[in-house]
PDB file of C-alpha atoms in Angstrom:
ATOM      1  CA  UNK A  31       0.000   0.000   0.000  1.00 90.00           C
ATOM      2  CA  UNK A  32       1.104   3.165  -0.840  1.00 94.00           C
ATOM      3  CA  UNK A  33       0.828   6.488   1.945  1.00 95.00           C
ATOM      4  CA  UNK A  34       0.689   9.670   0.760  1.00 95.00           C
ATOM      5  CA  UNK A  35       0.833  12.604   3.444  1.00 93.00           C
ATOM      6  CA  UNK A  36      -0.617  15.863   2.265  1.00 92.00           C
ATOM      7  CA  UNK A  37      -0.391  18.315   4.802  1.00 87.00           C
ATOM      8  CA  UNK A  38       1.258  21.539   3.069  1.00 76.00           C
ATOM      9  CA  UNK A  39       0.132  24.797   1.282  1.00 67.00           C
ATOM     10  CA  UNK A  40      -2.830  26.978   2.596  1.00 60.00           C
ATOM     11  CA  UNK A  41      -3.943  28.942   5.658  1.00 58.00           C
ATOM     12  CA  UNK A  42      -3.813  25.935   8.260  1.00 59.00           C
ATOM     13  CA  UNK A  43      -0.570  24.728   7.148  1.00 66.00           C
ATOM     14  CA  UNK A  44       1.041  24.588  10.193  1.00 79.00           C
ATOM     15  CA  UNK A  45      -1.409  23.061  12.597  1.00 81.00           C
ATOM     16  CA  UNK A  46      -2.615  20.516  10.037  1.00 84.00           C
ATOM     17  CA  UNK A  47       1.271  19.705   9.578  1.00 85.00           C
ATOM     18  CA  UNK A  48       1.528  18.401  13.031  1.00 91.00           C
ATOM     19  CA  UNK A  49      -1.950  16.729  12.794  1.00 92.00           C
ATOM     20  CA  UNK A  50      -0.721  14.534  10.278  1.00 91.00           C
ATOM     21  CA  UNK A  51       2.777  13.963  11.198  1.00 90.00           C
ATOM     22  CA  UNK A  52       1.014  12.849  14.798  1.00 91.00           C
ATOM     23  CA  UNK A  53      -1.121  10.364  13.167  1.00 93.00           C
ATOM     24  CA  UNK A  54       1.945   8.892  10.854  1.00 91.00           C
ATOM     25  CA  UNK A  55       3.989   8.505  14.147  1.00 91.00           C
ATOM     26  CA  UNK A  56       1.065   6.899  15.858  1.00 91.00           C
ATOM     27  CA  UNK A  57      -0.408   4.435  13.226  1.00 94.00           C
ATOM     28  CA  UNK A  58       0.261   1.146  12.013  1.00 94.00           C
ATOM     29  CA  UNK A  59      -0.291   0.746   8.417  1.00 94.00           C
ATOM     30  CA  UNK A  60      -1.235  -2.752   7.065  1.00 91.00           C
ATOM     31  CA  UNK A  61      -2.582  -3.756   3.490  1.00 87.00           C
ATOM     32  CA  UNK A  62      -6.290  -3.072   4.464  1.00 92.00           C
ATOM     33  CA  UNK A  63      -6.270  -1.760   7.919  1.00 95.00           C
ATOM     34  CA  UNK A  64      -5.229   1.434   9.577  1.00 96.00           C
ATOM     35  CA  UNK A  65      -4.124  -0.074  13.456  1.00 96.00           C
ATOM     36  CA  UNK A  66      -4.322   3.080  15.985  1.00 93.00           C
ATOM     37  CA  UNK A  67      -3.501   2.798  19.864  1.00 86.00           C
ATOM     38  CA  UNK A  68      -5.884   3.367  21.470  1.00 91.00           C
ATOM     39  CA  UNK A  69      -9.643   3.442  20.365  1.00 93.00           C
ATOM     40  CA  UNK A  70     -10.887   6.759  18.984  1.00 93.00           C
ATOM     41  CA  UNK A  71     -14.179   8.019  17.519  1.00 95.00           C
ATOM     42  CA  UNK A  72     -14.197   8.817  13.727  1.00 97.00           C
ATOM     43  CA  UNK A  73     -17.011   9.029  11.068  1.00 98.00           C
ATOM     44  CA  UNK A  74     -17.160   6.895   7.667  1.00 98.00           C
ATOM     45  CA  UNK A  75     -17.903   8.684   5.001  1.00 98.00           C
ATOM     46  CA  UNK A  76     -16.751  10.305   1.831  1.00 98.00           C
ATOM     47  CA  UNK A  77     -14.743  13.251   0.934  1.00 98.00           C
ATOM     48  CA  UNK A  78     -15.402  15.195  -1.973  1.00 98.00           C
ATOM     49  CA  UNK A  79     -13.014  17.994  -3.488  1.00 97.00           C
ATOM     50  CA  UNK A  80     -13.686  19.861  -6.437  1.00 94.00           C
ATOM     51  CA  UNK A  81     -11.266  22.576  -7.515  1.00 91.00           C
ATOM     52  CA  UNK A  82     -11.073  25.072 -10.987  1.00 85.00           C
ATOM     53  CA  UNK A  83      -8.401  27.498 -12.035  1.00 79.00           C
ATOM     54  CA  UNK A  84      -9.183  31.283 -11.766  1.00 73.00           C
ATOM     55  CA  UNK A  85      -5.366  32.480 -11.913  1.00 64.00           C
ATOM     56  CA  UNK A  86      -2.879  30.607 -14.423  1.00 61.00           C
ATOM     57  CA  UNK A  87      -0.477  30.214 -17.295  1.00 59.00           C
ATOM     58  CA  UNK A  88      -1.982  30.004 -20.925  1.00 54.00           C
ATOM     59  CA  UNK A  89      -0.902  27.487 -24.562  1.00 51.00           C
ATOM     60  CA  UNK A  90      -1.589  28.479 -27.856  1.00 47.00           C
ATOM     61  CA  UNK A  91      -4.467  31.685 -28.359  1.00 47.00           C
ATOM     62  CA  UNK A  92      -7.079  32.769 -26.270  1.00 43.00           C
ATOM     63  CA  UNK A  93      -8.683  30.475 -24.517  1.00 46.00           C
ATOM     64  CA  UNK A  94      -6.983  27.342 -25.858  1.00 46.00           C
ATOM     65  CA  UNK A  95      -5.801  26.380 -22.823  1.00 51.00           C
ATOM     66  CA  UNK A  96      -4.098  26.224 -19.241  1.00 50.00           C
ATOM     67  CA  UNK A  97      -0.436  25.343 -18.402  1.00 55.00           C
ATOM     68  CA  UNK A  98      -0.372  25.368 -15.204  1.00 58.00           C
ATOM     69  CA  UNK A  99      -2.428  26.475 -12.045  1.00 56.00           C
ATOM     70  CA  UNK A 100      -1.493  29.374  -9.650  1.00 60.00           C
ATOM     71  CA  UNK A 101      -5.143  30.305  -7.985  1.00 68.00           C
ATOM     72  CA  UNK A 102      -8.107  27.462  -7.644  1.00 76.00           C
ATOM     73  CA  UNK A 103     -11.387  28.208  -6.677  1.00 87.00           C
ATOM     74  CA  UNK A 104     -11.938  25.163  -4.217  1.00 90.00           C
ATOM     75  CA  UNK A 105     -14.979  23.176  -2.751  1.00 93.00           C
ATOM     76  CA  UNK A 106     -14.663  21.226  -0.332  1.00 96.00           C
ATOM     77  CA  UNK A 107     -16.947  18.772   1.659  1.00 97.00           C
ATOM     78  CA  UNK A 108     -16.854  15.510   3.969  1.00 98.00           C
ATOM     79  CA  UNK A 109     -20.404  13.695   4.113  1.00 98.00           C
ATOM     80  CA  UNK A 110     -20.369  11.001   6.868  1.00 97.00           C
ATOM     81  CA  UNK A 111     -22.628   7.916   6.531  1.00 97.00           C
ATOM     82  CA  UNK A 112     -21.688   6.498   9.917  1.00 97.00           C
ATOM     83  CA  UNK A 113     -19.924   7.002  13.420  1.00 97.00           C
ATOM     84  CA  UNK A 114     -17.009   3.869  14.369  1.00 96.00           C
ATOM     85  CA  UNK A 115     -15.660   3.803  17.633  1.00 96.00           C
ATOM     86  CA  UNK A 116     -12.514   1.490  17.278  1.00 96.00           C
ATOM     87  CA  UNK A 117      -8.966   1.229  17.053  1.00 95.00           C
ATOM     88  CA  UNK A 118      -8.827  -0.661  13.707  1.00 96.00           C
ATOM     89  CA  UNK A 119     -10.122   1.560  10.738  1.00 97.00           C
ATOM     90  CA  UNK A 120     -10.488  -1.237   8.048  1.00 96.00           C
ATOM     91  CA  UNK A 121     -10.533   0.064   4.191  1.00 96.00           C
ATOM     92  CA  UNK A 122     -12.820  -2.191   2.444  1.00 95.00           C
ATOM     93  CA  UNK A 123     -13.175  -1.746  -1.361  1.00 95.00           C
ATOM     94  CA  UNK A 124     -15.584   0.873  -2.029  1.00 97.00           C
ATOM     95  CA  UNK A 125     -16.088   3.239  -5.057  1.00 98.00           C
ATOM     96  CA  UNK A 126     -14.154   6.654  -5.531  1.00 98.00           C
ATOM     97  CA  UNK A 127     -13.302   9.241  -8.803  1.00 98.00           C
ATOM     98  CA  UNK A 128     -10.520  11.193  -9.168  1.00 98.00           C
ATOM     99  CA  UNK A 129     -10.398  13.634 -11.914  1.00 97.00           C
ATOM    100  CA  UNK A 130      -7.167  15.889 -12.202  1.00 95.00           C
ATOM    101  CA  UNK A 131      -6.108  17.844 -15.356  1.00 90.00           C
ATOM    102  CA  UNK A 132      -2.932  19.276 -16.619  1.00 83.00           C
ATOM    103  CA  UNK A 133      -3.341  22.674 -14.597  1.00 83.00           C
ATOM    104  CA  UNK A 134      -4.716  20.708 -11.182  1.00 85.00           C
ATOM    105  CA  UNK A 135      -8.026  21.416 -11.598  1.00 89.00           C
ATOM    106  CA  UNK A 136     -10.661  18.186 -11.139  1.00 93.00           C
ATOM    107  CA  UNK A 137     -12.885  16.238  -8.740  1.00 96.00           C
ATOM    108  CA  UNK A 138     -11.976  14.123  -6.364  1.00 97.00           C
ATOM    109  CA  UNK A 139     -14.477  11.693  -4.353  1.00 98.00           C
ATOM    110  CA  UNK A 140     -12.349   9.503  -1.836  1.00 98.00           C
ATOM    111  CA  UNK A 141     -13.999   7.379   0.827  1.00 98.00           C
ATOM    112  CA  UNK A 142     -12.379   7.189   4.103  1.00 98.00           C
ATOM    113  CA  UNK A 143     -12.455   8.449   7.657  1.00 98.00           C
ATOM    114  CA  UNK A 144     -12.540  11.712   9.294  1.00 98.00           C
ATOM    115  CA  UNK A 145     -11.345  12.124  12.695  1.00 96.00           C
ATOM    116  CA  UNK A 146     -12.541  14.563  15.466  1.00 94.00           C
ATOM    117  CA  UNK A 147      -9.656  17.294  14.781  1.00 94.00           C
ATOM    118  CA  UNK A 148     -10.453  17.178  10.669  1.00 95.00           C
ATOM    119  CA  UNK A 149      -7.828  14.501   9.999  1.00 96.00           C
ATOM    120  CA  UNK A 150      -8.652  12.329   7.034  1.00 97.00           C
ATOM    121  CA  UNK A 151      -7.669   9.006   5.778  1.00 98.00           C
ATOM    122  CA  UNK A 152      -9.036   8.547   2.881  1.00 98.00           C
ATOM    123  CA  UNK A 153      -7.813   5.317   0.634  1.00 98.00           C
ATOM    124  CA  UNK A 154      -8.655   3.151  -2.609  1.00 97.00           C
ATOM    125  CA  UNK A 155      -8.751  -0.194  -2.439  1.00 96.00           C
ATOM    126  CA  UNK A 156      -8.262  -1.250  -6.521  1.00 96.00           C
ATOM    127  CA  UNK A 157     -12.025  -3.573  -7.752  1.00 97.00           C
ATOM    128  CA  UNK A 158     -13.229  -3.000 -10.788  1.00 97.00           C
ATOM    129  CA  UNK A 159     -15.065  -4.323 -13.362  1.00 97.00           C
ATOM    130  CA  UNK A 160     -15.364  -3.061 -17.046  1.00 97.00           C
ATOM    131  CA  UNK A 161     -18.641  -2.735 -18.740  1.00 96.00           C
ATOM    132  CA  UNK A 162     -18.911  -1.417 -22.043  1.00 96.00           C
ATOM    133  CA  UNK A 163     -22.067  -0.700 -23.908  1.00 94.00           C
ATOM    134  CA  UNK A 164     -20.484  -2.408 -27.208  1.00 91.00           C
ATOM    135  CA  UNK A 165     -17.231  -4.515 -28.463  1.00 90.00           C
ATOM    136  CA  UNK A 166     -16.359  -2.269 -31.237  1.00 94.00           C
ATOM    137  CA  UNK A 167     -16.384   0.905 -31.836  1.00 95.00           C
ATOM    138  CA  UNK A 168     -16.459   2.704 -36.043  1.00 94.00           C
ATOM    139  CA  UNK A 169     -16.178   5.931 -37.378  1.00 93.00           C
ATOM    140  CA  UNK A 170     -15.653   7.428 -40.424  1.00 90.00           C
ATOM    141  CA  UNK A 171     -16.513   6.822 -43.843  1.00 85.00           C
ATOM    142  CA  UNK A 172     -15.076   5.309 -47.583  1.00 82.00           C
ATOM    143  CA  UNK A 173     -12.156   7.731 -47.675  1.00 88.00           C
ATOM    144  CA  UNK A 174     -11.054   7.494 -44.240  1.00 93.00           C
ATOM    145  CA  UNK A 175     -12.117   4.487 -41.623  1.00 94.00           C
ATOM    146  CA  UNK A 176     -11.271   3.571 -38.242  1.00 94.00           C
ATOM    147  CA  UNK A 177     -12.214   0.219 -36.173  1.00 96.00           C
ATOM    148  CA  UNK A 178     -11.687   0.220 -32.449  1.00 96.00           C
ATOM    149  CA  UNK A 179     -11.861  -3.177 -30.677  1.00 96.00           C
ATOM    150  CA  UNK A 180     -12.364  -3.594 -26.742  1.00 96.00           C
ATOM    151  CA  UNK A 181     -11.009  -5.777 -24.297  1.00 95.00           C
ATOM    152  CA  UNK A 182     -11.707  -5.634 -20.136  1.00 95.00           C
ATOM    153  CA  UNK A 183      -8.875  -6.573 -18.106  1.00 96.00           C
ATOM    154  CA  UNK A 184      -8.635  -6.543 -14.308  1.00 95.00           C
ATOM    155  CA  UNK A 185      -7.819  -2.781 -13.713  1.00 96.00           C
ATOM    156  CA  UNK A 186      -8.460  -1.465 -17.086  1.00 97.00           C
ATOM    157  CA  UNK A 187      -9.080  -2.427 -21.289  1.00 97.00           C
ATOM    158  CA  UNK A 188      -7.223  -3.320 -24.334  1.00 97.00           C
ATOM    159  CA  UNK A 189      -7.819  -1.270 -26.934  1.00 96.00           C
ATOM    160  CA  UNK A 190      -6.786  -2.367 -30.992  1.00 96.00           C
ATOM    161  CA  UNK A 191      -7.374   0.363 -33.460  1.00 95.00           C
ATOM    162  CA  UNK A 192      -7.107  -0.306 -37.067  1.00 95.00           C
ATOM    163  CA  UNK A 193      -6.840   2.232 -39.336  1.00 95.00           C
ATOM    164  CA  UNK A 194      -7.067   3.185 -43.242  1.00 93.00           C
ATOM    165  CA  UNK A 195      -6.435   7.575 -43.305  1.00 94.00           C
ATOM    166  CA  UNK A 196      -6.905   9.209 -47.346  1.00 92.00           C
ATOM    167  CA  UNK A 197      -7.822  12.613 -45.827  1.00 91.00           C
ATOM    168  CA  UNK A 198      -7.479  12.531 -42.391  1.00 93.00           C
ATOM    169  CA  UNK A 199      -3.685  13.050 -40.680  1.00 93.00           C
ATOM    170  CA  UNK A 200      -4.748  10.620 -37.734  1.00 94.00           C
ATOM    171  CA  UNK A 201      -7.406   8.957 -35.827  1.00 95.00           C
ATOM    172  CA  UNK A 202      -7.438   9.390 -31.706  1.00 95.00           C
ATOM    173  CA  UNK A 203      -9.159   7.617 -28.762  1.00 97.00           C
ATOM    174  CA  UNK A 204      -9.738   9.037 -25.922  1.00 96.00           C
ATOM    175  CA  UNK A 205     -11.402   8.688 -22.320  1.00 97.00           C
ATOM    176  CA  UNK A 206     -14.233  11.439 -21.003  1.00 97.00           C
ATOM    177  CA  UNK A 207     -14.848  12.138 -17.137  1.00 96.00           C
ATOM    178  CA  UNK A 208     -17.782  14.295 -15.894  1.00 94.00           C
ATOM    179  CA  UNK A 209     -14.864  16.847 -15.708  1.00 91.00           C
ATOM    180  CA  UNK A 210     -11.913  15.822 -18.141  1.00 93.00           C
ATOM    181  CA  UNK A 211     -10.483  13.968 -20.815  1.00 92.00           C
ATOM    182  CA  UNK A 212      -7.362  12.002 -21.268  1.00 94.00           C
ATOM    183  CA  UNK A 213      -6.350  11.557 -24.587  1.00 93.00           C
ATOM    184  CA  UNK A 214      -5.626   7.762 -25.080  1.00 95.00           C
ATOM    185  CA  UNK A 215      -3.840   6.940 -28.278  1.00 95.00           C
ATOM    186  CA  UNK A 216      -3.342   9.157 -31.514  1.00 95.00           C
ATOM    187  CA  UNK A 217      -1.600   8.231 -34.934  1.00 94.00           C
ATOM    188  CA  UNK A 218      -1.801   7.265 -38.408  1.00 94.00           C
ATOM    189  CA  UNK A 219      -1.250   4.036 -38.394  1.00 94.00           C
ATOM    190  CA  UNK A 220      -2.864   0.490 -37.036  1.00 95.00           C
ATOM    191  CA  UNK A 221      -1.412  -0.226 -33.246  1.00 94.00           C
ATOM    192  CA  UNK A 222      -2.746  -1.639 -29.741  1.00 96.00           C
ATOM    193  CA  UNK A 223      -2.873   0.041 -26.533  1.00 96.00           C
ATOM    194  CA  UNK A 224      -3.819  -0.680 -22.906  1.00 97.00           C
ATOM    195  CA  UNK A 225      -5.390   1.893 -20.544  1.00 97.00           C
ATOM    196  CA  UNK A 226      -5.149   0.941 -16.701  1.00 97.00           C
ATOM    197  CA  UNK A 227      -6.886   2.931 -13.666  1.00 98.00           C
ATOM    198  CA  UNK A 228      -5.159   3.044 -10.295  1.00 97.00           C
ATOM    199  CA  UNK A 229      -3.237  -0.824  -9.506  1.00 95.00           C
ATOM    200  CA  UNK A 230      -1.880  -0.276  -5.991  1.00 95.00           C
ATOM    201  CA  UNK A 231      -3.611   0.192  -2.924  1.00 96.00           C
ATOM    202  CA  UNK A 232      -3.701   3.848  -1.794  1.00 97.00           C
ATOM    203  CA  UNK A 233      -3.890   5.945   1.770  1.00 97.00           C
ATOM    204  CA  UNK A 234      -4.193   9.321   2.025  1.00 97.00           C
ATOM    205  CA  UNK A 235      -3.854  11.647   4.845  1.00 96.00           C
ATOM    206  CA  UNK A 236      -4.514  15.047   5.240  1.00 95.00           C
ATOM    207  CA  UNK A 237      -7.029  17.332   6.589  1.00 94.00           C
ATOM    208  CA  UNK A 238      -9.936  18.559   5.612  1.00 94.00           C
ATOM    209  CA  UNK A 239      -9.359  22.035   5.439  1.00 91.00           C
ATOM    210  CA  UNK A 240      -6.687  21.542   3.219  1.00 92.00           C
ATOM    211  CA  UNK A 241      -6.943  18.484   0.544  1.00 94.00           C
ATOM    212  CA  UNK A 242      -7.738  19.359  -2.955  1.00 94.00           C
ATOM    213  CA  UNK A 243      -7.168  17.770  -6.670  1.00 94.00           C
ATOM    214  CA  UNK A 244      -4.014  20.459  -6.869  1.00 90.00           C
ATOM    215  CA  UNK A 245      -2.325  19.133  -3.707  1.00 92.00           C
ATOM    216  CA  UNK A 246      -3.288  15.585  -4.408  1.00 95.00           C
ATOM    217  CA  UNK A 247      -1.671  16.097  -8.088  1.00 92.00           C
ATOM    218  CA  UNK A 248       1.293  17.389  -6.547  1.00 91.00           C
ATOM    219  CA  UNK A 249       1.694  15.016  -3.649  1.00 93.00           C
ATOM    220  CA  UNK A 250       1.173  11.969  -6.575  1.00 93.00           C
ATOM    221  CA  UNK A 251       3.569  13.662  -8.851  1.00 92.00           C
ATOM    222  CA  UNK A 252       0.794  13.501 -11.757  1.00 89.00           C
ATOM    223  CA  UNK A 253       0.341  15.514 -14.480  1.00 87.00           C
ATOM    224  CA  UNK A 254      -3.390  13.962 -14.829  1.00 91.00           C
ATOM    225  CA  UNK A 255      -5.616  11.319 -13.643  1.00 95.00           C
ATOM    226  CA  UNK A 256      -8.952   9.738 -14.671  1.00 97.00           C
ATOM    227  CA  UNK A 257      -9.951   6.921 -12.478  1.00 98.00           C
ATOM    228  CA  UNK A 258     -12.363   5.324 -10.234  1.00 98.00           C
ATOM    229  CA  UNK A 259     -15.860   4.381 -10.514  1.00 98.00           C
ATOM    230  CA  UNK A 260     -19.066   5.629 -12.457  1.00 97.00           C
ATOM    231  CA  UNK A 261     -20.056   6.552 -15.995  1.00 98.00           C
ATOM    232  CA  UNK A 262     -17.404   7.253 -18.306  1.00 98.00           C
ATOM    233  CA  UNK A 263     -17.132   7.704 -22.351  1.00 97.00           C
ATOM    234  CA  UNK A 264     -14.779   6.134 -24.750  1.00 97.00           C
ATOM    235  CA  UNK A 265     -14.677   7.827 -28.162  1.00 96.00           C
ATOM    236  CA  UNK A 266     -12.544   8.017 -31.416  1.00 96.00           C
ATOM    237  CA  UNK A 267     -12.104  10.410 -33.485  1.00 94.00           C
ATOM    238  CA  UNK A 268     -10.920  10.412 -37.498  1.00 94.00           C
ATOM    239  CA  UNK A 269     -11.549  13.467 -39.252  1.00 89.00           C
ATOM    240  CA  UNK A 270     -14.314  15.223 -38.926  1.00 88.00           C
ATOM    241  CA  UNK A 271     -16.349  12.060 -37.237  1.00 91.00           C
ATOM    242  CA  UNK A 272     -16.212  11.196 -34.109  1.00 93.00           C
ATOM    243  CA  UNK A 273     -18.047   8.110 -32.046  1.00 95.00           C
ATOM    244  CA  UNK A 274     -18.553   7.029 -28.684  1.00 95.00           C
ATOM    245  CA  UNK A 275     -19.205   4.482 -26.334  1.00 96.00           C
ATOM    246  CA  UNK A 276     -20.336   4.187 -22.674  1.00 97.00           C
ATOM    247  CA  UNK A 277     -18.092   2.700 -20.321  1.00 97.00           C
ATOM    248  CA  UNK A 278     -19.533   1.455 -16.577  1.00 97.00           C
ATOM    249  CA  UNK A 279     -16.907   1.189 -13.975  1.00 98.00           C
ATOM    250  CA  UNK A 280     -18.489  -1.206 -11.010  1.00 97.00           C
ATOM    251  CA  UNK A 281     -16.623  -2.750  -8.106  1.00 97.00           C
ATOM    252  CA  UNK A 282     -15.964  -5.861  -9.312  1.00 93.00           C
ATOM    253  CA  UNK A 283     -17.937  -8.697  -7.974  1.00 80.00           C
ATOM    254  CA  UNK A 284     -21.369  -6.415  -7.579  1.00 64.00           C
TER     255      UNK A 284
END
């Protein structure tokens, strides 16, 4: 499992510094259990994050697009579905979405457990499994032609993409969130890729106050993410035509 501490940048820096460093030096971290102490009182729940750029560096003209981030405008919220008193804070598979773009901006929703001074630890527990409404996937026409053929694997698909281009420069695939899209494959000839969501078991801590998709980016050393649970689209592109598929995103054995 892999622990990520964010606990820098913003107003409460300081005091949620020590918060978390506290709980690292008091924890025992196993593959699907957080051992504490002593028994405490914490609430189950989920955190949700969602963060957009007001202040940042542009590419290309106008409004083409962001660089990086140097203000967000950030929302953030922990909605608690029950109350554990215990010692052991077990992280049982359960569904999450993270969203993060190039600049930071995104959506995360992380389940987890908040603890009476605003601590969180929030985790994913890799399940999936990968429902798409159809096998293949066409666009395009006589002149130019693209066939995209789908296979689920345990954390992600397959993807095999044949191609025949007259016009067009290239044909892309790519992946749309409810807030981004991650650009998948692009080229002008026939190839194969494979697209994977998050492998490894995850922890997070941090505070509430303080955890957003710019932090989490940072802390990750990401330049984007697009994983987790839900309603997604898969579409390709060639030319001027463009498809698309739904993809469904369940913890596996539901």
């Amino acid at each position: 499992m892999k622990i990520i501490a964010v606990s820098r940048g913003g107003l409460f820096s300081g005091r949620v510094k020590n918060l978390v460093e506290t709980m690292l030096e008091r924890a025992e971290f196993l593959e699907n259990t957080v051992l504490l102490g002593d028994s405490i009182k914490a609430e189950y729940g989920k955190f949700t994050a969602v963060s957009s750029v007001l202040l940042g560096s542009r590419m290309g003209r106008g409004q083409s697009g962001y660089i990086s981030g140097w203000l967000f405008n950030t929302f953030r919220r922990f909605v608690p579905e029950r109350e554990v008193v215990s010692s052991e804070l077990p992280m049982t598979p359960a569904e999450y979405r993270m969203e993060i773009d190039m600049p930071g901006s995104g959506k995360l929703e992380l389940p987890g457990y908040r603890l009476h001074n605003g601590v969180l630890l929030l985790y994913i527990t890799p399940s999936y499994r990968f429902v798409f409404s159809r096998d293949v996937l066409t666009a395009g026409g006589l002149e130019d032609y693209a066939q995209l053929s789908i296979t689920p694997l345990e954390a992600g698909f397959r993807g095999r993409l044949d191609i025949q281009l007259s016009r067009a420069e290239y044909a892309e695939v790519g992946l749309r969130g409810e807030r981004i899209e991650d650009q998948i494959f692009i080229g002008d000839k026939s190839g194969e890729f494979t697209y994977e969501f998050l492998k490894e078991p995850l922890l997070i801590i941090s505070h509430e106050r303080l955890l957003d998709p710019p932090k989490l980016q940072k802390a990750l050393n990401l330049v984007s993410i697009l994983s987790g649970h839900g309603k997604f689209e898969l579409f390709m592109r060639i030319g001027k035509s463009e498809e698309n598929m739904e993809l469904s995103v369940e913890l596996d054995g539901e």
